[in-house]
mmCIF file with all atom_site columns, C-alpha atoms in Angstrom:
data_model
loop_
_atom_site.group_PDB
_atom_site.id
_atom_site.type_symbol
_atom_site.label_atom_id
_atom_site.label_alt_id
_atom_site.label_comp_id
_atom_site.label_asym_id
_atom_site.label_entity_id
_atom_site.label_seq_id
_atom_site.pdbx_PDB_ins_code
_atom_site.Cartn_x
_atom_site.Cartn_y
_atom_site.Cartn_z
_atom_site.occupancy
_atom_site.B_iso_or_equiv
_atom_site.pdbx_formal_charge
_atom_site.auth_seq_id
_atom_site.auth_comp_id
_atom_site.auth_asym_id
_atom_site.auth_atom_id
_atom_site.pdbx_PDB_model_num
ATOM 1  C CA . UNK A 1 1  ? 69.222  115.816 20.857 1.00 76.00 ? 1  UNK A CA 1
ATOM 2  C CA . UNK A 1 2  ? 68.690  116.812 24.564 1.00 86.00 ? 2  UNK A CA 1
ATOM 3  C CA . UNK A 1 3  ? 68.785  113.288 25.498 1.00 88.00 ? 3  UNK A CA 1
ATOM 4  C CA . UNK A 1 4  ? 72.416  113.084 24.261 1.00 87.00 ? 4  UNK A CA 1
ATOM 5  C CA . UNK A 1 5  ? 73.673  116.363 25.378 1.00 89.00 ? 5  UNK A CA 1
ATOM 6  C CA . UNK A 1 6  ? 72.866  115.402 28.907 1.00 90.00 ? 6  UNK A CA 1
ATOM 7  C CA . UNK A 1 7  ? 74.643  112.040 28.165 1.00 89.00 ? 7  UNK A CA 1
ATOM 8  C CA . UNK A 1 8  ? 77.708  113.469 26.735 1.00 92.00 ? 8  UNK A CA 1
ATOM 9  C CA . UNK A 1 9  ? 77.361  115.737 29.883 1.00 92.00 ? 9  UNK A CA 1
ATOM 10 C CA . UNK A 1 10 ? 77.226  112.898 32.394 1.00 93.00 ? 10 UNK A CA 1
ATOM 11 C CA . UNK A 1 11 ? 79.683  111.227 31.063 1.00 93.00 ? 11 UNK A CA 1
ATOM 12 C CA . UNK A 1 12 ? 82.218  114.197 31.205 1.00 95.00 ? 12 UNK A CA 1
ATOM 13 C CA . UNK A 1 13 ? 81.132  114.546 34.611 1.00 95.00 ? 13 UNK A CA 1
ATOM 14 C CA . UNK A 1 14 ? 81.661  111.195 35.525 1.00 95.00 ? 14 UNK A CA 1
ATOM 15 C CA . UNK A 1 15 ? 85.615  111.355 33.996 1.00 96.00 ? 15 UNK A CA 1
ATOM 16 C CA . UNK A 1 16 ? 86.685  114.401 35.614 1.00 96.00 ? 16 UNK A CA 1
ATOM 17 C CA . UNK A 1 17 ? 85.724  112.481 38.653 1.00 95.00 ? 17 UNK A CA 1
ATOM 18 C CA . UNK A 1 18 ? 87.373  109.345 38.326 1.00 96.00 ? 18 UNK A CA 1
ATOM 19 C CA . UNK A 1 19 ? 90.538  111.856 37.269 1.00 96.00 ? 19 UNK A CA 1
ATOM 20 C CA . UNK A 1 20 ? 90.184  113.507 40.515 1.00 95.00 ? 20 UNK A CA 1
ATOM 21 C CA . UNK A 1 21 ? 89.845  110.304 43.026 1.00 95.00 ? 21 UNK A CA 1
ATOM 22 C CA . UNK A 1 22 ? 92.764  109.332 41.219 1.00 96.00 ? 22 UNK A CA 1
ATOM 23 C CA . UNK A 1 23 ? 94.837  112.371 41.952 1.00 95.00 ? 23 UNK A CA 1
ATOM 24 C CA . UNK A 1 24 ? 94.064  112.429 45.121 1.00 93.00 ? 24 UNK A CA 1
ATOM 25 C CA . UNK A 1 25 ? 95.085  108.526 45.831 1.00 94.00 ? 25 UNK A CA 1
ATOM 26 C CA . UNK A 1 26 ? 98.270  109.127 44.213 1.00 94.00 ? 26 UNK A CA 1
ATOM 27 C CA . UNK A 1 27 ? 98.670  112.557 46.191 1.00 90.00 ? 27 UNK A CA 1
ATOM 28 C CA . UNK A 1 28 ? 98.199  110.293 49.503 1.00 91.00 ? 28 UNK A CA 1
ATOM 29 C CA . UNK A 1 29 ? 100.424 107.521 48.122 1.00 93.00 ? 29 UNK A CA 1
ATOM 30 C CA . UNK A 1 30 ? 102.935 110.392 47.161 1.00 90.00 ? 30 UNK A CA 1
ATOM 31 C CA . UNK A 1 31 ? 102.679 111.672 50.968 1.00 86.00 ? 31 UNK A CA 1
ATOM 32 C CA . UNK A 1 32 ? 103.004 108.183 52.421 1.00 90.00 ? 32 UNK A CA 1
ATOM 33 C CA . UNK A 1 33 ? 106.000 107.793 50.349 1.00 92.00 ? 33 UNK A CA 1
ATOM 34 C CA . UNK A 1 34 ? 108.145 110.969 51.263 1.00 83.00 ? 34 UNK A CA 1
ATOM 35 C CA . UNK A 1 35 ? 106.907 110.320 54.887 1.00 86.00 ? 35 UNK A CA 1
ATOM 36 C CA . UNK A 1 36 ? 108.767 106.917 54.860 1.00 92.00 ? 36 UNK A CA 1
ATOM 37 C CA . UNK A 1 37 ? 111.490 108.459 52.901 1.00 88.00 ? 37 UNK A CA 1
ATOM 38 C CA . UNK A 1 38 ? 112.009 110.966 55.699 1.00 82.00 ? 38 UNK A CA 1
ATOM 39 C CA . UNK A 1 39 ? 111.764 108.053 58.586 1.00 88.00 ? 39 UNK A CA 1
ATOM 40 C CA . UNK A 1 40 ? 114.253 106.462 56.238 1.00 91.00 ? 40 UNK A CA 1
ATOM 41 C CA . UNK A 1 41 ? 116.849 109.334 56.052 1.00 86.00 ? 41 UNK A CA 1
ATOM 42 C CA . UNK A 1 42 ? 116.312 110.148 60.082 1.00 85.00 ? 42 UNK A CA 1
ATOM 43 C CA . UNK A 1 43 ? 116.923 106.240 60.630 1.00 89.00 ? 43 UNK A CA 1
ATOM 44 C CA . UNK A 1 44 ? 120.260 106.246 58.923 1.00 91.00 ? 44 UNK A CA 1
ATOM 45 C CA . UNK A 1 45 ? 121.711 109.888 60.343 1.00 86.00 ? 45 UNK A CA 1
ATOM 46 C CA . UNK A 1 46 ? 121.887 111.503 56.473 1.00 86.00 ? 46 UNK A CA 1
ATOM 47 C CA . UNK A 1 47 ? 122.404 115.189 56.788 1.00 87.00 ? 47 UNK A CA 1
ATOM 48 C CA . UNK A 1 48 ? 119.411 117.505 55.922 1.00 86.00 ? 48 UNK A CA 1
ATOM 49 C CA . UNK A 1 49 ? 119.015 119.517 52.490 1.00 90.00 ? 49 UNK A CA 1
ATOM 50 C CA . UNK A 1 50 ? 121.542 122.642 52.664 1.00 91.00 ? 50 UNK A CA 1
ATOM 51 C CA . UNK A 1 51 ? 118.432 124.919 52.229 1.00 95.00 ? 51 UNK A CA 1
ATOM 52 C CA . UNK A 1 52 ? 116.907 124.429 55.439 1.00 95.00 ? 52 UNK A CA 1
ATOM 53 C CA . UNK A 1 53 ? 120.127 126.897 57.249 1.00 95.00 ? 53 UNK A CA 1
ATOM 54 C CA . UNK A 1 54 ? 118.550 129.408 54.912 1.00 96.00 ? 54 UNK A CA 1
ATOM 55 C CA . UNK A 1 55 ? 114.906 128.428 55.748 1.00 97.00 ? 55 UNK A CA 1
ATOM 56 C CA . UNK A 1 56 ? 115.103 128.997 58.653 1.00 96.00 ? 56 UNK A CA 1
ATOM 57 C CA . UNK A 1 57 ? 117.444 132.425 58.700 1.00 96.00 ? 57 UNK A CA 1
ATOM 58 C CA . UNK A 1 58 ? 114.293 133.721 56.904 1.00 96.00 ? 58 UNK A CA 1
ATOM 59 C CA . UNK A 1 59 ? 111.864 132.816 59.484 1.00 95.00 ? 59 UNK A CA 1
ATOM 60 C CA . UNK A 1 60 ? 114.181 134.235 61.996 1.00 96.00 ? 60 UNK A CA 1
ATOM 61 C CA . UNK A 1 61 ? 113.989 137.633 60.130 1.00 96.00 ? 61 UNK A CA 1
ATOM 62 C CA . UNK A 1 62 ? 110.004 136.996 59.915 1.00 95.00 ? 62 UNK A CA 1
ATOM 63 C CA . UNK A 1 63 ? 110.371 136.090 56.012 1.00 96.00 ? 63 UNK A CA 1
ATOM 64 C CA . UNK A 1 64 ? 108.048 133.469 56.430 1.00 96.00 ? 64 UNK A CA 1
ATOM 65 C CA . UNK A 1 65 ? 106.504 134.315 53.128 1.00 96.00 ? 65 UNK A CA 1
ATOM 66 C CA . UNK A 1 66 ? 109.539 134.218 50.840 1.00 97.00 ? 66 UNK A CA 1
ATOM 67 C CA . UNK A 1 67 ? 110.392 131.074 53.222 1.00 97.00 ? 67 UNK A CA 1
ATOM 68 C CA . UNK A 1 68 ? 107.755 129.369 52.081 1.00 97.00 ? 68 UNK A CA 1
ATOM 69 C CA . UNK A 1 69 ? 108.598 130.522 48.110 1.00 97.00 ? 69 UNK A CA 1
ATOM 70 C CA . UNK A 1 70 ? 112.051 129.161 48.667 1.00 96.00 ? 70 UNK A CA 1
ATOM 71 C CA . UNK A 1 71 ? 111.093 125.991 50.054 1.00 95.00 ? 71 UNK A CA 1
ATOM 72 C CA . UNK A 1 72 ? 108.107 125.142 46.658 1.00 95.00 ? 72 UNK A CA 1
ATOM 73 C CA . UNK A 1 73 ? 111.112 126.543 44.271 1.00 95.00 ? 73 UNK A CA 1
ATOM 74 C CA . UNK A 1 74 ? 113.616 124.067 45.794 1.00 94.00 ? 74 UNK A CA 1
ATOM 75 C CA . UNK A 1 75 ? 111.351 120.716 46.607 1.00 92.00 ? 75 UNK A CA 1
ATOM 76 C CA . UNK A 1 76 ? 108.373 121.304 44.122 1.00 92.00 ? 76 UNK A CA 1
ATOM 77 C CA . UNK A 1 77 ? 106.098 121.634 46.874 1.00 91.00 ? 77 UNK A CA 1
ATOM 78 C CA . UNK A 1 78 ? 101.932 122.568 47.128 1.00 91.00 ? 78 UNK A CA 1
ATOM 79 C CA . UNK A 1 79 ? 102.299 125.948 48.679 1.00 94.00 ? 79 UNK A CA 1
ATOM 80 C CA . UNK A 1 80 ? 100.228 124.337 51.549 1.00 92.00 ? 80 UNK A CA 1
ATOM 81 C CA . UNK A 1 81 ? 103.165 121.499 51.848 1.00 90.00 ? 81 UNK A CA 1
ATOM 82 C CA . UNK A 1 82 ? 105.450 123.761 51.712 1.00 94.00 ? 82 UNK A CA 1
ATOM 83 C CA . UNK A 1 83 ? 104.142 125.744 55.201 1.00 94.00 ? 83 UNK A CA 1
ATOM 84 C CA . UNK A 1 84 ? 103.957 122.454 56.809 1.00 92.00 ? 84 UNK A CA 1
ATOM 85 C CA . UNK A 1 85 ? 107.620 121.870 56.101 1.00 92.00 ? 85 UNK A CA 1
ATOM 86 C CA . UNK A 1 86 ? 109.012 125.159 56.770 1.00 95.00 ? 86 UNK A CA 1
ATOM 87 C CA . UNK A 1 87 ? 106.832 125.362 60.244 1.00 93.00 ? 87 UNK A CA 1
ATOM 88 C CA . UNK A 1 88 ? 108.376 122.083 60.809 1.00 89.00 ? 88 UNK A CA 1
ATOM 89 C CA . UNK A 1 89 ? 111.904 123.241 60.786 1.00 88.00 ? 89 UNK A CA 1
#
């Protein structure tokens, strides 16, 4: 009975770790991806989202925080993506 409890345990173990590597290699693909995208968009002039004017009139008034809110409401952003893009305005 022990013998199979640690099995079954093992085995759980070893799925939510194949789940996570593959999170993470699609979270790096994902990156890779928008990074190109935004190369892409630079390349060929397009205008920037409409949000970033507001962005960055909230970082202006030290708002950094609700800066930060507005940019992973907007894009869908990891809150820790989301600093790197609003520092990057």
């Amino acid at each position: 009975m022990e013998i199979a409890l640690v099995g079954l345990l093992a085995a759980v173990f070893y799925l939510v770790f194949r789940v996570s590597a593959q999170m993470n290699s699609l979270s790096v693909r994902m990156k890779s991806m928008h990074d190109q995208l935004n190369r892409m968009a630079q390349h060929l002039d397009l205008p920037e989202h409409p949000i970033n004017d507001e962005l960055r009139e909230l970082m202006k008034e030290g708002k950094t925080v609700e800066a930060v809110k507005k940019a992973r409401e907007v894009f869908g952003l990891s809150l820790l993506e989301a600093k790197e893009y609003v520092d990057g305005l």
